[in-house]
mmCIF file of N, CA, C and O in Angstrom:
data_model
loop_
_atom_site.group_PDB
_atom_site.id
_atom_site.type_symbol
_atom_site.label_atom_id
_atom_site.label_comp_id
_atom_site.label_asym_id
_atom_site.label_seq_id
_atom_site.Cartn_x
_atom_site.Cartn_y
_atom_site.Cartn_z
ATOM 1 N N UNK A 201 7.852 -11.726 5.060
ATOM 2 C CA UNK A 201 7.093 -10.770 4.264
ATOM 3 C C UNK A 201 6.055 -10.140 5.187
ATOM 4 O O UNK A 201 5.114 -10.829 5.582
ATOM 5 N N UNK A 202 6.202 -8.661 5.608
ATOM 6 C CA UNK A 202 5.324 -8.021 6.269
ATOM 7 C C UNK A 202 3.981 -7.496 4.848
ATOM 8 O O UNK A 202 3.989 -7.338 3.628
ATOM 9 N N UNK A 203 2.917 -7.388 6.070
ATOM 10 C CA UNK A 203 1.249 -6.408 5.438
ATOM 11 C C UNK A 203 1.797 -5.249 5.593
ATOM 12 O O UNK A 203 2.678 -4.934 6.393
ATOM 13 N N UNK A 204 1.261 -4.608 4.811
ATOM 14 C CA UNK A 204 1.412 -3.108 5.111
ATOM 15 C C UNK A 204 0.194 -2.178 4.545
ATOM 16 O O UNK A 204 -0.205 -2.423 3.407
ATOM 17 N N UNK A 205 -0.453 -1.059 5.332
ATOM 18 C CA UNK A 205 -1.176 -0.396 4.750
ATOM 19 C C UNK A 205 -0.594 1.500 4.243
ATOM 20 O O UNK A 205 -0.085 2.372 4.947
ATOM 21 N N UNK A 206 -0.936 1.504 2.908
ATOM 22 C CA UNK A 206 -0.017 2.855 2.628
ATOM 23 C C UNK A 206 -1.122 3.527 1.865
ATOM 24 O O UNK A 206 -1.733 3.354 0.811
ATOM 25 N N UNK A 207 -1.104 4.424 2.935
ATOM 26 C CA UNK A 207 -1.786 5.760 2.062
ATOM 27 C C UNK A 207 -1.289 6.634 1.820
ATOM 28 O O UNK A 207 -0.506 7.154 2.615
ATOM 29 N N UNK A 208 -1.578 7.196 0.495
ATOM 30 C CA UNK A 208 -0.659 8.318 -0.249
ATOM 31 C C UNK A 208 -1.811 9.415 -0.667
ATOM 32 O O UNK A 208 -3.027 9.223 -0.684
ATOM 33 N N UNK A 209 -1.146 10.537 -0.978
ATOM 34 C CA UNK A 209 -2.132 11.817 -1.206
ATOM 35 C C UNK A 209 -1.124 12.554 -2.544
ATOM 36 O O UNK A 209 0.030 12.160 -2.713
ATOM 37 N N UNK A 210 -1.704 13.588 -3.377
ATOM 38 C CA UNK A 210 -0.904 13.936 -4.100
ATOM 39 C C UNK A 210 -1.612 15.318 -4.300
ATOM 40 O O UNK A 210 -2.828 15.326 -4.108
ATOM 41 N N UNK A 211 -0.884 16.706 -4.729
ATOM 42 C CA UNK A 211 -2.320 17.791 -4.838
ATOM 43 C C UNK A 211 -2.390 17.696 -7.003
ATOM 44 O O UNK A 211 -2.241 16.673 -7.670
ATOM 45 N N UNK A 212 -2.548 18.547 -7.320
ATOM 46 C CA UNK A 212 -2.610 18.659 -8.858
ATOM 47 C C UNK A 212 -2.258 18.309 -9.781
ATOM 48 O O UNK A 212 -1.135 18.743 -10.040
ATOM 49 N N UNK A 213 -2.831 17.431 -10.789
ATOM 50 C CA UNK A 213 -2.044 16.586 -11.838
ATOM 51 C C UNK A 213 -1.881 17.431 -12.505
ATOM 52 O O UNK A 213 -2.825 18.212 -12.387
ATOM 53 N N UNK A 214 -0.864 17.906 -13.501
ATOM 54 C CA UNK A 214 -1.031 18.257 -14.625
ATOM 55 C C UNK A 214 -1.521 17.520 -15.755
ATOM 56 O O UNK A 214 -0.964 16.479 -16.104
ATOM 57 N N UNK A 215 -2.846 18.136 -16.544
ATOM 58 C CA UNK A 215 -3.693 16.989 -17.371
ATOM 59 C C UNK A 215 -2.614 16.318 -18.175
ATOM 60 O O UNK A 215 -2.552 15.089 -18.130
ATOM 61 N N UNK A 216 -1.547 17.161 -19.085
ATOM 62 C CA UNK A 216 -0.697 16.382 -19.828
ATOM 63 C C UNK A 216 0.530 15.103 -19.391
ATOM 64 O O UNK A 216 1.181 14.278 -20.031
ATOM 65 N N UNK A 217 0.360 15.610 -17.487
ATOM 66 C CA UNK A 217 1.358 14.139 -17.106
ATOM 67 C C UNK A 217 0.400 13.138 -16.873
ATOM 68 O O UNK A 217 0.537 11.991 -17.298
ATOM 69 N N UNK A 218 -0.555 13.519 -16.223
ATOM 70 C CA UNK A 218 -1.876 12.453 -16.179
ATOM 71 C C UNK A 218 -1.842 11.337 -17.117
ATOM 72 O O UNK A 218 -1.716 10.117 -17.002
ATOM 73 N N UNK A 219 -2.057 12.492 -18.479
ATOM 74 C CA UNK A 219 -2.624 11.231 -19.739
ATOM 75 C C UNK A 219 -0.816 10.558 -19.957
ATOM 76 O O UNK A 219 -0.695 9.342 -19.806
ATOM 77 N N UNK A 220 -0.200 10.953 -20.120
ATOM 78 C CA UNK A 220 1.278 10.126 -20.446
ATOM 79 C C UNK A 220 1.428 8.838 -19.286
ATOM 80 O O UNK A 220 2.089 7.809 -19.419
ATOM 81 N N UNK A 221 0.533 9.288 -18.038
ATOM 82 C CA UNK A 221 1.069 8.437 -17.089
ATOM 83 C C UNK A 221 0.489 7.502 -16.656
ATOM 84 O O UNK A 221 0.789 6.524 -15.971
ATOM 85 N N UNK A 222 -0.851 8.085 -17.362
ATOM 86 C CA UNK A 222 -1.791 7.095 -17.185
ATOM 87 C C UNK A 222 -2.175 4.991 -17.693
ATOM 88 O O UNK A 222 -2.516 3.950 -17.131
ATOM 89 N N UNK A 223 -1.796 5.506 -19.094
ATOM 90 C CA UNK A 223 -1.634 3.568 -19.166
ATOM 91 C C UNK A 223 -0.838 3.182 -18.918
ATOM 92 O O UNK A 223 -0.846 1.974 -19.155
ATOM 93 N N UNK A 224 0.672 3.775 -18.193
ATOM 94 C CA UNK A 224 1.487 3.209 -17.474
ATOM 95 C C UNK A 224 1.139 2.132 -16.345
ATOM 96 O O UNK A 224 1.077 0.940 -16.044
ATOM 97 N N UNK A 225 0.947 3.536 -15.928
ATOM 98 C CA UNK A 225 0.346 3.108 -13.658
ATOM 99 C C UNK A 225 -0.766 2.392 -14.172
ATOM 100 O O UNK A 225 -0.880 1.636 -13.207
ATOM 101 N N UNK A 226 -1.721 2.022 -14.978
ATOM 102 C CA UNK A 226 -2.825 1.081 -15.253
ATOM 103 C C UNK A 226 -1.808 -0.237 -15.427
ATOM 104 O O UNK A 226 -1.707 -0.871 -14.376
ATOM 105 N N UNK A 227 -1.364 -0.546 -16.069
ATOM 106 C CA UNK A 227 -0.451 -1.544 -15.959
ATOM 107 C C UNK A 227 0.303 -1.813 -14.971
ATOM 108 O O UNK A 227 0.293 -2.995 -14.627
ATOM 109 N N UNK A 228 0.994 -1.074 -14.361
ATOM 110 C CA UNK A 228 1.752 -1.701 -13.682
ATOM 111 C C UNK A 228 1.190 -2.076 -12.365
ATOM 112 O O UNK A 228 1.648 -2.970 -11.653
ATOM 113 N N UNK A 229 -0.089 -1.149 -12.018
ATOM 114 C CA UNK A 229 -0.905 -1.215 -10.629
ATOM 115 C C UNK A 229 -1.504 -2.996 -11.464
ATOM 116 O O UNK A 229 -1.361 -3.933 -10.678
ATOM 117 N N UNK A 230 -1.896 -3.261 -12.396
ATOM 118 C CA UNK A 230 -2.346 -4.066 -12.185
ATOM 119 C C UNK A 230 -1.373 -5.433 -11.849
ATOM 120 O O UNK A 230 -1.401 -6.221 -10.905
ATOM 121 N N UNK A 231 -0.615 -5.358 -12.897
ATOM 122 C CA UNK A 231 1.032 -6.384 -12.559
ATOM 123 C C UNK A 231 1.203 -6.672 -11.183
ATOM 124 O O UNK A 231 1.733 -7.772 -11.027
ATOM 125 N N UNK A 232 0.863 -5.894 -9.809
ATOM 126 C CA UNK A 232 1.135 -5.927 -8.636
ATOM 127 C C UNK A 232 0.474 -6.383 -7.701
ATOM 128 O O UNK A 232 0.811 -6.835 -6.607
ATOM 129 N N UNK A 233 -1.252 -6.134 -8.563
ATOM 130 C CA UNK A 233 -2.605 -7.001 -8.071
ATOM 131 C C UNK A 233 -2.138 -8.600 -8.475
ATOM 132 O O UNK A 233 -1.940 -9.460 -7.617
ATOM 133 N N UNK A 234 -2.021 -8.796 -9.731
ATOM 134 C CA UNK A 234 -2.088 -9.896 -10.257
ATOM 135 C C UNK A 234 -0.863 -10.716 -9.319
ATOM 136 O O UNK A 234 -1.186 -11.777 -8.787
ATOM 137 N N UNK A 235 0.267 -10.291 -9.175
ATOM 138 C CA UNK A 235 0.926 -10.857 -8.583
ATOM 139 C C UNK A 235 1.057 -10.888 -7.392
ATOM 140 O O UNK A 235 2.166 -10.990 -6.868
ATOM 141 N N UNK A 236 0.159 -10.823 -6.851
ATOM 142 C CA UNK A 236 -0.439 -10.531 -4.904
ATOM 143 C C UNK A 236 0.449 -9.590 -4.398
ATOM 144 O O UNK A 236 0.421 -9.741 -3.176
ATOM 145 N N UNK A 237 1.299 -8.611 -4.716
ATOM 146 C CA UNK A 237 2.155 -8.010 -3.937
ATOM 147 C C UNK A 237 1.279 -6.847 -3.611
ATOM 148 O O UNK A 237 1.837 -6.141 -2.772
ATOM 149 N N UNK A 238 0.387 -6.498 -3.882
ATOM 150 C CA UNK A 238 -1.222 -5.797 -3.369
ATOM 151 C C UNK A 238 -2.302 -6.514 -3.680
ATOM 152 O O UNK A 238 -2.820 -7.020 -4.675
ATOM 153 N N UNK A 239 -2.552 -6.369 -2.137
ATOM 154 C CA UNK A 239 -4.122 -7.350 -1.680
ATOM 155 C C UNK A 239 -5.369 -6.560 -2.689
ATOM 156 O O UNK A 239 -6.293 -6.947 -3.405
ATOM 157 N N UNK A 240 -4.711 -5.069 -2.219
ATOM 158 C CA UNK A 240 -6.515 -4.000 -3.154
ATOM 159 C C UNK A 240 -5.738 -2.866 -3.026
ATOM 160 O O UNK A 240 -4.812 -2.741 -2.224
ATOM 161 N N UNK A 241 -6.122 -2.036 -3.825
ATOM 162 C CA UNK A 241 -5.732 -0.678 -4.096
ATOM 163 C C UNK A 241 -7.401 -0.204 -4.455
ATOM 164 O O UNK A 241 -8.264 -0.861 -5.036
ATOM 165 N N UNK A 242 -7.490 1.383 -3.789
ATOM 166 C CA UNK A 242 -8.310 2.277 -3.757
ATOM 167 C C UNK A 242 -7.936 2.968 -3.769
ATOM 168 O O UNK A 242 -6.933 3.091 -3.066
ATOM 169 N N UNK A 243 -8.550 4.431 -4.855
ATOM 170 C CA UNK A 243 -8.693 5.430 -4.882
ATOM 171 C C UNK A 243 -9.329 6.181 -3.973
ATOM 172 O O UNK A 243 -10.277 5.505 -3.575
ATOM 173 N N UNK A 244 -9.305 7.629 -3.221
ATOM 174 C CA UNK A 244 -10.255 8.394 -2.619
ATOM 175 C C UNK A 244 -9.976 9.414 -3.238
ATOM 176 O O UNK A 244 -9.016 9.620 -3.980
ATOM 177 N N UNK A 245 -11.331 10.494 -2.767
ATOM 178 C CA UNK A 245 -11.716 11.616 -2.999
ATOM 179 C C UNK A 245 -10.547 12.772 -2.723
ATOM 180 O O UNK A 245 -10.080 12.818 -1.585
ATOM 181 N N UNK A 246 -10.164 13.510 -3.518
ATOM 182 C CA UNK A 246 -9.085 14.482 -3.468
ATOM 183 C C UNK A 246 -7.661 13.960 -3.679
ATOM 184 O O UNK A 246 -6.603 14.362 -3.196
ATOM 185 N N UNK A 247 -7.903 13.004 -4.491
ATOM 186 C CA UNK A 247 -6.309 12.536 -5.623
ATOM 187 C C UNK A 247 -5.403 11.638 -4.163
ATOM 188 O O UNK A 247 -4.239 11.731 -3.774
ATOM 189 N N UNK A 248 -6.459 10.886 -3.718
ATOM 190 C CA UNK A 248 -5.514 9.741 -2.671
ATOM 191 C C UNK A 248 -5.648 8.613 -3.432
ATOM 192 O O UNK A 248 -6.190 8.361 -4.508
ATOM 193 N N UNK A 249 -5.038 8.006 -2.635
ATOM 194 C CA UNK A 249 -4.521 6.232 -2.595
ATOM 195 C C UNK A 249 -4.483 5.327 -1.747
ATOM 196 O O UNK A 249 -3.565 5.484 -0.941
ATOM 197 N N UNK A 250 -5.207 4.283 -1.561
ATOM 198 C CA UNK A 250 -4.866 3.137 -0.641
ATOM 199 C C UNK A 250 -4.672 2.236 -0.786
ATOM 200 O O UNK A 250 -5.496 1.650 -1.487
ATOM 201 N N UNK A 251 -3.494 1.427 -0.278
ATOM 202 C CA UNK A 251 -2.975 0.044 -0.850
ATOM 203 C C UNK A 251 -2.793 -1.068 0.142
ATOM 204 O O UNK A 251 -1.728 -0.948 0.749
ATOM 205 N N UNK A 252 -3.417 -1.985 0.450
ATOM 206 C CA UNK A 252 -2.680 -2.878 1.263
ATOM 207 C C UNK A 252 -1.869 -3.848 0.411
ATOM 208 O O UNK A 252 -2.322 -4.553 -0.490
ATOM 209 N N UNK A 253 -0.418 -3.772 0.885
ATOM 210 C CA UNK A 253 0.559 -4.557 0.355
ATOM 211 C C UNK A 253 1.302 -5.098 1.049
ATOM 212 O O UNK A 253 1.420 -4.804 2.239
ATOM 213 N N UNK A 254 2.112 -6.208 0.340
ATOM 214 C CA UNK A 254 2.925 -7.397 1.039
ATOM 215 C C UNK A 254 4.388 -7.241 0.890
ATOM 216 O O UNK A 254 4.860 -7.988 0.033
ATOM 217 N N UNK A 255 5.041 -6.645 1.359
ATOM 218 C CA UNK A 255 6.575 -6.206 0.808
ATOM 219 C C UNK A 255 7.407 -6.876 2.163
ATOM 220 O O UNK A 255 6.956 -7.261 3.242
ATOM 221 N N UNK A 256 8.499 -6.853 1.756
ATOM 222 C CA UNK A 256 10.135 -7.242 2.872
ATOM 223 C C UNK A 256 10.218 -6.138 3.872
ATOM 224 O O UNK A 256 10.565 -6.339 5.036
ATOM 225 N N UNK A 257 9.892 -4.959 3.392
ATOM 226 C CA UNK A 257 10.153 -3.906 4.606
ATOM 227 C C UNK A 257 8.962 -2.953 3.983
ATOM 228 O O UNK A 257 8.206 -3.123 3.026
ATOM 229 N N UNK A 258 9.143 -1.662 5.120
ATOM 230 C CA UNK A 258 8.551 -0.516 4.993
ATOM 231 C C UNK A 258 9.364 0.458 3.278
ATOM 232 O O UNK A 258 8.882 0.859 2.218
ATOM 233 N N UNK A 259 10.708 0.450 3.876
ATOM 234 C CA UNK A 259 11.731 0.733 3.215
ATOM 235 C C UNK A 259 11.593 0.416 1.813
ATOM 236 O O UNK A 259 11.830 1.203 0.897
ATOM 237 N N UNK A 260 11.203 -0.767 1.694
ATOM 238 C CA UNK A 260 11.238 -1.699 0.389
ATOM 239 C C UNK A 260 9.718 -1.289 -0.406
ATOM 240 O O UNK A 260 9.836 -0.787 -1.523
ATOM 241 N N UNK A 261 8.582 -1.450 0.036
ATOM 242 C CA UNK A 261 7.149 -0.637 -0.578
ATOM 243 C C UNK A 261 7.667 0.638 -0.976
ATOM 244 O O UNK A 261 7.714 0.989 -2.156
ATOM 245 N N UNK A 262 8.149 1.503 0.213
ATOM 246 C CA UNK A 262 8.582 2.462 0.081
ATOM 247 C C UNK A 262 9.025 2.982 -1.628
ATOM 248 O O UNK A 262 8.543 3.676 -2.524
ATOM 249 N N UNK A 263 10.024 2.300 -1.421
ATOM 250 C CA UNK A 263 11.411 2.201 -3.240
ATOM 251 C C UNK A 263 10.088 1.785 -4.048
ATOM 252 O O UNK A 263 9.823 2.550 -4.975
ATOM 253 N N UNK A 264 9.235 0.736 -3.863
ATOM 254 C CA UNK A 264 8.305 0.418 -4.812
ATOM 255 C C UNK A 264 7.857 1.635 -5.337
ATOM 256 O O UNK A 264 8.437 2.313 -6.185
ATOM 257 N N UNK A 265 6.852 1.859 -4.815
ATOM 258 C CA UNK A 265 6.062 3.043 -4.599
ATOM 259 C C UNK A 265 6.721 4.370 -5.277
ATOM 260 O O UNK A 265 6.159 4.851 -6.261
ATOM 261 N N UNK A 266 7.609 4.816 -4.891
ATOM 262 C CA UNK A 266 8.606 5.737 -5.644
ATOM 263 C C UNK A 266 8.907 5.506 -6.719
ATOM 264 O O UNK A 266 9.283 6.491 -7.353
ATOM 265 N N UNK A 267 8.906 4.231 -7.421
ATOM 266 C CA UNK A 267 9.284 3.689 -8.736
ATOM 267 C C UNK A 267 8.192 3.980 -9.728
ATOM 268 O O UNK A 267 8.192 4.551 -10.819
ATOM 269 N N UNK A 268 7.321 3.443 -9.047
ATOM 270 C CA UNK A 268 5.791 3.769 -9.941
ATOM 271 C C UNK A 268 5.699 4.600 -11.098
ATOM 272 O O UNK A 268 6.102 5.746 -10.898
ATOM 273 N N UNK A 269 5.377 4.410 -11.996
ATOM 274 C CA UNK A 269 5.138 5.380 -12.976
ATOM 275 C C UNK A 269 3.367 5.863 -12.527
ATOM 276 O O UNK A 269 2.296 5.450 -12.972
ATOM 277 N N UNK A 270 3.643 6.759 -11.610
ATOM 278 C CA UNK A 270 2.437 7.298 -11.056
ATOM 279 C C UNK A 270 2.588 8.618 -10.429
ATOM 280 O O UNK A 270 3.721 8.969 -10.099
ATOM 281 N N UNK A 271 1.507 9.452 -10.209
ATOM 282 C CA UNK A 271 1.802 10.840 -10.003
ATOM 283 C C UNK A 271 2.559 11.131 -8.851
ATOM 284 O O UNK A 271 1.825 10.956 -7.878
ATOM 285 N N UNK A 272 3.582 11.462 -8.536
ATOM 286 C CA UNK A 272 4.376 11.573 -6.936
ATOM 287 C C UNK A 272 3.280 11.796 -6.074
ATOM 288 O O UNK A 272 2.361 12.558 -6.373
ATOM 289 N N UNK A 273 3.343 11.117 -4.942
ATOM 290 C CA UNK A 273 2.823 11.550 -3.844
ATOM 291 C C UNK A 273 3.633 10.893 -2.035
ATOM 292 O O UNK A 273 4.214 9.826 -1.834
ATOM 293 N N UNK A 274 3.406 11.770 -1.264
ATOM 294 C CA UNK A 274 3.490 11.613 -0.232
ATOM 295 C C UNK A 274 2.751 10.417 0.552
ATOM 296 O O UNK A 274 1.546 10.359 0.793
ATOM 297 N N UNK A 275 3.756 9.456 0.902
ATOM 298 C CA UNK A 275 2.944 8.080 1.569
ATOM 299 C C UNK A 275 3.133 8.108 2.992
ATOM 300 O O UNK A 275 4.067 8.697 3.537
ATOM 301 N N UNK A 276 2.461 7.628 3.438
ATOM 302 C CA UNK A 276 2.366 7.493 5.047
ATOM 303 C C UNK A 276 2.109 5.625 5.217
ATOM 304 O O UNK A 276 1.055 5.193 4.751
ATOM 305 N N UNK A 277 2.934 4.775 5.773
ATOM 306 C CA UNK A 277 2.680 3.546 6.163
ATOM 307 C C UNK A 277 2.653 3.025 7.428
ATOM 308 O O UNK A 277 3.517 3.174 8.292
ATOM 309 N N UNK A 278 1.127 2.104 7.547
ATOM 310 C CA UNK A 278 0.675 1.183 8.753
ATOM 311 C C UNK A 278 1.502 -0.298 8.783
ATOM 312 O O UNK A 278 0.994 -0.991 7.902
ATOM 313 N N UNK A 279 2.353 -0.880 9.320
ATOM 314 C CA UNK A 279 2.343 -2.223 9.585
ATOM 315 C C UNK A 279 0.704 -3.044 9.784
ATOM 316 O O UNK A 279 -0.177 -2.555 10.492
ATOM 317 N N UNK A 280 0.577 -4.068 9.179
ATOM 318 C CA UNK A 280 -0.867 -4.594 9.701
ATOM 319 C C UNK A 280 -0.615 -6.209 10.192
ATOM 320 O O UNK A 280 0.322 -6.772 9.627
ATOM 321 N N UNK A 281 -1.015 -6.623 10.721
ATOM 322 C CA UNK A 281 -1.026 -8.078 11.646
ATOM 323 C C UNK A 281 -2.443 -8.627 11.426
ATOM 324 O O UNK A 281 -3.389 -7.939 11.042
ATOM 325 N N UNK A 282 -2.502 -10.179 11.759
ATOM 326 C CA UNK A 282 -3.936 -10.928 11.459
ATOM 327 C C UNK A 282 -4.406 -10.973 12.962
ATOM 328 O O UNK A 282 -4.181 -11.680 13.944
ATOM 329 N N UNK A 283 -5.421 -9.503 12.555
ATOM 330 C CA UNK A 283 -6.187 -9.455 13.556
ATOM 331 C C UNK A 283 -6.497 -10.896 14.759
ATOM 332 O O UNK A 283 -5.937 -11.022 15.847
ATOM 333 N N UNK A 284 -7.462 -11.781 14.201
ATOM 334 C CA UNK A 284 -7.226 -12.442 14.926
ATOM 335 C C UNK A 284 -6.334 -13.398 15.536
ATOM 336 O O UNK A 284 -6.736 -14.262 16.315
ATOM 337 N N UNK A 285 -4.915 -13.230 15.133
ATOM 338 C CA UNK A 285 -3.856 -13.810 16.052
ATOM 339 C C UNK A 285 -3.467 -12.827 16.629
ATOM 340 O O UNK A 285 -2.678 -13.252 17.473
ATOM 341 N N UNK A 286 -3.546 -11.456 16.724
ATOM 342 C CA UNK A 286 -2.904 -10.889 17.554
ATOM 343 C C UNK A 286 -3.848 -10.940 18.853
ATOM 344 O O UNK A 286 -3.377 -10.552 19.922
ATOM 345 N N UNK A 287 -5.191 -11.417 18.786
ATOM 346 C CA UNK A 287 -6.316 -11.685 19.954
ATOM 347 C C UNK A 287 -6.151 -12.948 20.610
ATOM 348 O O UNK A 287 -6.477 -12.942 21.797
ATOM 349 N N UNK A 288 -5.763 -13.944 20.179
ATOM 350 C CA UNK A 288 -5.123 -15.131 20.094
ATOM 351 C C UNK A 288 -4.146 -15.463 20.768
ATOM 352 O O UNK A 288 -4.125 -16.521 21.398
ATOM 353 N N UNK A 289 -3.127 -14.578 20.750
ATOM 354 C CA UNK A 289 -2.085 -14.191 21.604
ATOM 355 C C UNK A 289 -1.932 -13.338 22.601
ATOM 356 O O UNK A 289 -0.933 -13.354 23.320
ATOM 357 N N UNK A 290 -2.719 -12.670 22.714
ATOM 358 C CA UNK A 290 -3.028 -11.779 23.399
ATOM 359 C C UNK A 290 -3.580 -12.578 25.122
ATOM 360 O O UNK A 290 -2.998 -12.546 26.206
ATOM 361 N N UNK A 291 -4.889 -13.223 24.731
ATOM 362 C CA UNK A 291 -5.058 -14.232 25.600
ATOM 363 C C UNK A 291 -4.452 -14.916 25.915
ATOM 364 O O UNK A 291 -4.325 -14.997 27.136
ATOM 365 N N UNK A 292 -3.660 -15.879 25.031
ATOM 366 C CA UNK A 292 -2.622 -16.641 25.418
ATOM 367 C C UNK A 292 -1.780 -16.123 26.829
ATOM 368 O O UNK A 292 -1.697 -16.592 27.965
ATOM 369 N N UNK A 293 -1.218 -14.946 26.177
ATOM 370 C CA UNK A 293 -0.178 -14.261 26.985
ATOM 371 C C UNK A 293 -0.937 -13.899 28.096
ATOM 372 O O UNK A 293 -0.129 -13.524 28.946
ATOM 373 N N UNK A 294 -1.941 -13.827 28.480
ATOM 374 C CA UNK A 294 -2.898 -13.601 29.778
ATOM 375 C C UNK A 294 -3.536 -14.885 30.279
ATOM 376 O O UNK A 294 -4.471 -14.899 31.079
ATOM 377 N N UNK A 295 -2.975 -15.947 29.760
ATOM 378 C CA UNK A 295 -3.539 -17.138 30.628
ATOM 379 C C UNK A 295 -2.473 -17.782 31.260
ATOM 380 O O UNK A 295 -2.439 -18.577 32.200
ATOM 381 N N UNK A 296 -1.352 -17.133 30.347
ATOM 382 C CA UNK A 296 -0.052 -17.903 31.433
ATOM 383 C C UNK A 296 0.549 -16.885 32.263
ATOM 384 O O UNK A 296 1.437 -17.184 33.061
#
């Protein structure tokens, strides 16, 4: 199970898909907290999104994400690693 960080952007809701879509994606964003398959989700300024999540692939968030009953948007995804083992190893690999 890879981290992953995915930020998504979207431009104009229409108010009437908004409200239909709205206690959806409230539910189901939360279903995904609750079940650790996202660490945190944030909102930003100008209708973004940020999620760090725990999925099988890029591919696989990906299909998530697309499934969503949430406003389409365009995602862009980071692989993420535990910082400090990748420092950890890093040294390692420079002491031998």
């Amino acid at each position: 199970m890879g981290k992953y960080l995915a930020i998504g952007h979207h431009g104009p809701v229409d108010p009437e898909l908004g409200l239909r879509i709205a206690d959806a994606a409230v539910e189901w964003i939360s279903a995904r907290l609750a079940d650790g398959t996202f660490d945190c989700l944030y909102s930003m300024a100008g209708g973004g999104r940020m999620i760090v999540a725990n999925a099988a692939s890029e591919e696989a968030l990906r299909a998530m994400l697309r499934a969503a009953p949430d406003a389409p948007r365009e995602w862009t995804f980071t692989e993420l690693f535990d910082g400090i083992e990748v420092i950890r190893r890093y040294v390692e690999s420079m002491r031998t």
